[in-house]
Amino acid sequence: MPPKKKEEKGPPTLIGRLGTQLKIGIVGLPNVGKSTFFNVLTKSQIPAENYPFCTVDPNESRVPVPDERYEFLCDHHKPASRVPAFLNVVDIAGLVKGAHEGQGLGNAFLSHIHGCDAVFHMTRAFEDADVTHVEGEVDPIRDMEIIHEELRKKDEEHITKRLAESEKKCLRGGDRSMKPELDSLKKIKETLSEECQPIRFRRDWSAHDIEILNKHLLLTSKPMIYLINLTKKDYIRKKNKWLMKIKEWISANDPYALVIPFSAGLEMELMDMGDEEKEKYLEENKITPILDKIISSGFKTLNLQYFFTAGPDEVRAWPVQKGAKAPNAAGKVHSDMEKGFIMAEVMKYSDFKEEGSEANCKSAGKYRQQGRNYVVEDGDIMLFKFNAGAGLTAGKKK
């Protein structure tokens, strides 16, 4: 008999809030380049000084998600209004060792992370005598371990309190209805305290476990993208003594996480260049700007995608959660469209681009009518038909 195939372990179950107004926070030690990166993302000028905690209150901004499909539709329709999808980004002040105990205003900063749904974990892999390191010397592995430990310990502290409360109600108070929650909390505590693993690392959470986890929105349940901040020189030559060690550490401690090396300093320089100068610089150094990939990856890690509505009046990208069905998508445009949903008329972006127009798509049989069970795909071009009176009728019934 042939040997049995090894059971493949898929990526961790997604845990977190549902919705489209989700945020991604920029997290790391002080002076690793977070505020410089945020300035590049938002083309703003928040403080990016060389001292710990130059950012105290979180800075938040909406960043347009770059997409060639959106640009093509705008060029084609030349609409009066253009609305891209946006990524909500939060610049969070640097964490330090002991943050879970309040070091360096740590409790406030950790609460800012709690308000986000995913994390850009920025790590410094560059030497610069003019930029102090809070731990004395550059060591990205140590820095990543500090961040992981601070988040894990804060989660452990939170769950220990909740577990004690649940045990009091269930075991001493005799409330047997609390038993399933108690079992889930014990499993969560075991992951954090005994296995010393982030919540997202584990892949055998039950539906009830996830229900409990979503009540607490723990810091280590949030998906992470690792941004490795290099010098301009190292990024251009694609070499750095820490890169291989960083990738090995992430593979062992946060598998399935995306790792993106970049240079915040280089991106800042590129932002200040004119289009021609920038294009010439990129060509001479044989590099491509990485900012678009970072923004798009951040959007996707929030489990979001978008569909388009497109015409001469407006081209717009509408964010929805992956797996959303046609009526949910219609509700993003207007709540009455979801209540009175009849059908969605759908073209694939690739078909529209190939055929050149909606009429040609119809002639080629690529313009389809879909019902309420249709699962929206990323980049769909959609038009909704609905009963305009359904919302009013539903309102009267209430």
Short mmCIF file of N, CA and C in Angstrom, two decimals, residues 252-341:
data_model
loop_
_atom_site.label_atom_id
_atom_site.label_comp_id
_atom_site.label_asym_id
_atom_site.label_seq_id
_atom_site.Cartn_x
_atom_site.Cartn_y
_atom_site.Cartn_z
N ALA A 252 9.57 29.89 12.32
CA ALA A 252 9.42 29.05 13.51
C ALA A 252 8.37 29.58 14.47
N ASN A 253 8.21 30.90 14.54
CA ASN A 253 7.35 31.51 15.57
C ASN A 253 6.04 32.10 15.07
N ASP A 254 5.94 32.35 13.78
CA ASP A 254 4.70 32.90 13.23
C ASP A 254 4.52 32.45 11.78
N PRO A 255 4.39 31.11 11.58
CA PRO A 255 4.27 30.60 10.21
C PRO A 255 3.05 31.21 9.52
N TYR A 256 3.14 31.30 8.20
CA TYR A 256 2.10 31.88 7.32
C TYR A 256 2.12 33.41 7.34
N ALA A 257 2.90 34.02 8.22
CA ALA A 257 2.99 35.49 8.23
C ALA A 257 3.81 35.96 7.04
N LEU A 258 3.43 37.11 6.51
CA LEU A 258 4.13 37.70 5.37
C LEU A 258 5.30 38.55 5.88
N VAL A 259 6.45 38.43 5.22
CA VAL A 259 7.64 39.20 5.56
C VAL A 259 8.00 40.10 4.38
N ILE A 260 8.10 41.42 4.62
CA ILE A 260 8.40 42.35 3.53
C ILE A 260 9.59 43.23 3.93
N PRO A 261 10.77 43.00 3.34
CA PRO A 261 11.89 43.92 3.56
C PRO A 261 11.65 45.22 2.77
N PHE A 262 11.98 46.35 3.38
CA PHE A 262 11.81 47.63 2.70
C PHE A 262 12.73 48.65 3.36
N SER A 263 12.76 49.85 2.83
CA SER A 263 13.55 50.92 3.42
C SER A 263 12.67 52.16 3.56
N ALA A 264 12.34 52.51 4.80
CA ALA A 264 11.51 53.70 5.03
C ALA A 264 12.21 54.95 4.55
N GLY A 265 13.53 55.00 4.74
CA GLY A 265 14.30 56.16 4.29
C GLY A 265 14.25 56.33 2.79
N LEU A 266 14.39 55.21 2.05
CA LEU A 266 14.32 55.26 0.59
C LEU A 266 12.93 55.68 0.13
N GLU A 267 11.90 55.13 0.75
CA GLU A 267 10.53 55.47 0.35
C GLU A 267 10.26 56.95 0.59
N MET A 268 10.84 57.51 1.66
CA MET A 268 10.69 58.94 1.94
C MET A 268 11.35 59.78 0.83
N GLU A 269 12.53 59.35 0.39
CA GLU A 269 13.22 60.05 -0.70
C GLU A 269 12.43 59.97 -1.99
N LEU A 270 11.89 58.79 -2.30
CA LEU A 270 11.11 58.61 -3.52
C LEU A 270 9.87 59.48 -3.51
N MET A 271 9.26 59.65 -2.34
CA MET A 271 8.05 60.45 -2.21
C MET A 271 8.31 61.91 -2.59
N ASP A 272 9.54 62.38 -2.32
CA ASP A 272 9.88 63.78 -2.60
C ASP A 272 10.33 64.01 -4.03
N MET A 273 10.50 62.94 -4.81
CA MET A 273 10.97 63.07 -6.20
C MET A 273 9.79 63.33 -7.14
N GLY A 274 10.07 64.00 -8.26
CA GLY A 274 9.10 64.12 -9.33
C GLY A 274 8.98 62.79 -10.07
N ASP A 275 7.94 62.64 -10.89
CA ASP A 275 7.69 61.37 -11.57
C ASP A 275 8.86 60.93 -12.44
N GLU A 276 9.42 61.86 -13.24
CA GLU A 276 10.52 61.50 -14.13
C GLU A 276 11.78 61.13 -13.35
N GLU A 277 12.09 61.94 -12.35
CA GLU A 277 13.27 61.68 -11.53
C GLU A 277 13.14 60.33 -10.82
N LYS A 278 11.96 60.06 -10.31
CA LYS A 278 11.71 58.81 -9.60
C LYS A 278 11.86 57.61 -10.54
N GLU A 279 11.27 57.70 -11.73
CA GLU A 279 11.35 56.61 -12.69
C GLU A 279 12.80 56.34 -13.09
N LYS A 280 13.57 57.40 -13.29
CA LYS A 280 14.98 57.26 -13.66
C LYS A 280 15.77 56.61 -12.54
N TYR A 281 15.51 57.02 -11.30
CA TYR A 281 16.21 56.49 -10.14
C TYR A 281 15.93 54.99 -9.98
N LEU A 282 14.67 54.60 -10.12
CA LEU A 282 14.30 53.19 -9.98
C LEU A 282 14.95 52.34 -11.07
N GLU A 283 14.99 52.87 -12.29
CA GLU A 283 15.58 52.14 -13.40
C GLU A 283 17.09 51.99 -13.23
N GLU A 284 17.75 53.05 -12.80
CA GLU A 284 19.21 53.01 -12.61
C GLU A 284 19.62 52.02 -11.52
N ASN A 285 18.80 51.93 -10.47
CA ASN A 285 19.13 51.06 -9.34
C ASN A 285 18.46 49.69 -9.41
N LYS A 286 17.69 49.47 -10.51
CA LYS A 286 17.03 48.17 -10.74
C LYS A 286 16.20 47.73 -9.52
N ILE A 287 15.37 48.66 -9.04
CA ILE A 287 14.48 48.36 -7.91
C ILE A 287 13.06 48.78 -8.26
N THR A 288 12.12 48.24 -7.52
CA THR A 288 10.72 48.65 -7.66
C THR A 288 10.24 49.16 -6.30
N PRO A 289 9.40 50.19 -6.27
CA PRO A 289 8.87 50.66 -4.97
C PRO A 289 8.00 49.59 -4.34
N ILE A 290 8.11 49.46 -3.05
CA ILE A 290 7.44 48.37 -2.34
C ILE A 290 6.18 48.83 -1.62
N LEU A 291 5.94 50.14 -1.60
CA LEU A 291 4.85 50.70 -0.80
C LEU A 291 3.49 50.15 -1.21
N ASP A 292 3.26 50.03 -2.53
CA ASP A 292 1.97 49.53 -3.00
C ASP A 292 1.70 48.12 -2.48
N LYS A 293 2.75 47.28 -2.49
CA LYS A 293 2.60 45.90 -2.00
C LYS A 293 2.26 45.90 -0.51
N ILE A 294 2.90 46.77 0.26
CA ILE A 294 2.64 46.83 1.70
C ILE A 294 1.19 47.21 1.98
N ILE A 295 0.70 48.23 1.27
CA ILE A 295 -0.69 48.69 1.48
C ILE A 295 -1.67 47.60 1.08
N SER A 296 -1.48 47.01 -0.11
CA SER A 296 -2.39 45.96 -0.58
C SER A 296 -2.38 44.75 0.35
N SER A 297 -1.19 44.38 0.84
CA SER A 297 -1.08 43.24 1.76
C SER A 297 -1.79 43.53 3.07
N GLY A 298 -1.67 44.78 3.54
CA GLY A 298 -2.36 45.17 4.77
C GLY A 298 -3.86 45.05 4.63
N PHE A 299 -4.37 45.47 3.48
CA PHE A 299 -5.81 45.40 3.22
C PHE A 299 -6.28 43.94 3.19
N LYS A 300 -5.51 43.08 2.52
CA LYS A 300 -5.91 41.67 2.40
C LYS A 300 -5.83 40.93 3.72
N THR A 301 -4.85 41.30 4.57
CA THR A 301 -4.71 40.58 5.84
C THR A 301 -5.87 40.86 6.78
N LEU A 302 -6.64 41.92 6.50
CA LEU A 302 -7.86 42.21 7.26
C LEU A 302 -9.04 41.38 6.77
N ASN A 303 -8.75 40.45 5.84
CA ASN A 303 -9.78 39.58 5.26
C ASN A 303 -10.80 40.37 4.44
N LEU A 304 -10.30 41.43 3.79
CA LEU A 304 -11.16 42.27 2.97
C LEU A 304 -10.84 42.13 1.50
N GLN A 305 -11.83 42.38 0.68
CA GLN A 305 -11.68 42.49 -0.77
C GLN A 305 -12.66 43.58 -1.20
N TYR A 306 -12.75 43.84 -2.50
CA TYR A 306 -13.74 44.82 -2.93
C TYR A 306 -14.27 44.51 -4.32
N PHE A 307 -15.50 45.01 -4.55
CA PHE A 307 -16.10 44.95 -5.87
C PHE A 307 -16.22 46.37 -6.38
N PHE A 308 -16.48 46.52 -7.68
CA PHE A 308 -16.58 47.85 -8.29
C PHE A 308 -18.00 48.12 -8.76
N THR A 309 -18.41 49.38 -8.63
CA THR A 309 -19.52 49.90 -9.43
C THR A 309 -18.87 50.93 -10.35
N ALA A 310 -19.22 50.90 -11.62
CA ALA A 310 -18.48 51.72 -12.59
C ALA A 310 -19.39 52.27 -13.67
N GLY A 311 -19.22 53.56 -13.94
CA GLY A 311 -19.97 54.22 -14.99
C GLY A 311 -19.50 55.66 -15.12
N PRO A 312 -20.11 56.44 -15.99
CA PRO A 312 -19.68 57.83 -16.20
C PRO A 312 -19.89 58.73 -14.98
N ASP A 313 -20.83 58.37 -14.11
CA ASP A 313 -21.06 59.19 -12.92
C ASP A 313 -20.01 58.93 -11.83
N GLU A 314 -19.69 57.65 -11.64
CA GLU A 314 -18.77 57.31 -10.56
C GLU A 314 -18.13 55.94 -10.79
N VAL A 315 -16.84 55.85 -10.47
CA VAL A 315 -16.16 54.55 -10.33
C VAL A 315 -15.80 54.44 -8.86
N ARG A 316 -16.24 53.33 -8.24
CA ARG A 316 -16.02 53.20 -6.79
C ARG A 316 -15.69 51.76 -6.43
N ALA A 317 -14.71 51.61 -5.53
CA ALA A 317 -14.36 50.30 -4.98
C ALA A 317 -15.06 50.17 -3.62
N TRP A 318 -15.85 49.10 -3.47
CA TRP A 318 -16.65 48.90 -2.25
C TRP A 318 -16.06 47.73 -1.45
N PRO A 319 -15.48 47.99 -0.28
CA PRO A 319 -14.92 46.90 0.53
C PRO A 319 -16.01 45.99 1.09
N VAL A 320 -15.76 44.69 1.03
CA VAL A 320 -16.62 43.69 1.69
C VAL A 320 -15.70 42.63 2.27
N GLN A 321 -16.21 41.87 3.22
CA GLN A 321 -15.42 40.77 3.75
C GLN A 321 -15.39 39.63 2.73
N LYS A 322 -14.29 38.90 2.70
CA LYS A 322 -14.20 37.73 1.82
C LYS A 322 -15.30 36.76 2.20
N GLY A 323 -15.95 36.21 1.19
CA GLY A 323 -17.06 35.30 1.43
C GLY A 323 -18.41 35.97 1.47
N ALA A 324 -18.45 37.32 1.33
CA ALA A 324 -19.73 38.04 1.35
C ALA A 324 -20.58 37.64 0.15
N LYS A 325 -21.89 37.58 0.36
CA LYS A 325 -22.81 37.23 -0.73
C LYS A 325 -23.39 38.50 -1.34
N ALA A 326 -24.00 38.33 -2.51
CA ALA A 326 -24.47 39.47 -3.30
C ALA A 326 -25.36 40.44 -2.51
N PRO A 327 -26.35 39.96 -1.71
CA PRO A 327 -27.17 40.92 -0.96
C PRO A 327 -26.36 41.76 0.03
N ASN A 328 -25.32 41.14 0.66
CA ASN A 328 -24.45 41.90 1.58
C ASN A 328 -23.72 43.00 0.83
N ALA A 329 -23.26 42.67 -0.37
CA ALA A 329 -22.56 43.66 -1.19
C ALA A 329 -23.50 44.80 -1.57
N ALA A 330 -24.73 44.44 -1.93
CA ALA A 330 -25.72 45.47 -2.29
C ALA A 330 -25.97 46.41 -1.12
N GLY A 331 -25.96 45.84 0.10
CA GLY A 331 -26.19 46.64 1.29
C GLY A 331 -25.10 47.66 1.56
N LYS A 332 -23.90 47.43 1.02
CA LYS A 332 -22.81 48.41 1.16
C LYS A 332 -23.14 49.68 0.37
N VAL A 333 -23.81 49.50 -0.77
CA VAL A 333 -24.19 50.65 -1.60
C VAL A 333 -25.34 51.40 -0.94
N HIS A 334 -26.38 50.64 -0.52
CA HIS A 334 -27.52 51.25 0.20
C HIS A 334 -28.27 50.13 0.91
N SER A 335 -28.68 50.40 2.14
CA SER A 335 -29.37 49.36 2.92
C SER A 335 -30.64 48.88 2.25
N ASP A 336 -31.36 49.76 1.51
CA ASP A 336 -32.58 49.35 0.81
C ASP A 336 -32.29 48.33 -0.28
N MET A 337 -31.10 48.39 -0.85
CA MET A 337 -30.73 47.43 -1.90
C MET A 337 -30.63 46.02 -1.34
N GLU A 338 -30.16 45.92 -0.09
CA GLU A 338 -30.08 44.59 0.54
C GLU A 338 -31.47 44.09 0.92
N LYS A 339 -32.29 44.99 1.47
CA LYS A 339 -33.64 44.58 1.89
C LYS A 339 -34.49 44.15 0.70
N GLY A 340 -34.35 44.87 -0.42
CA GLY A 340 -35.19 44.56 -1.58
C GLY A 340 -34.45 43.86 -2.70
N PHE A 341 -33.35 43.18 -2.37
CA PHE A 341 -32.48 42.57 -3.38
C PHE A 341 -33.26 41.62 -4.30
#
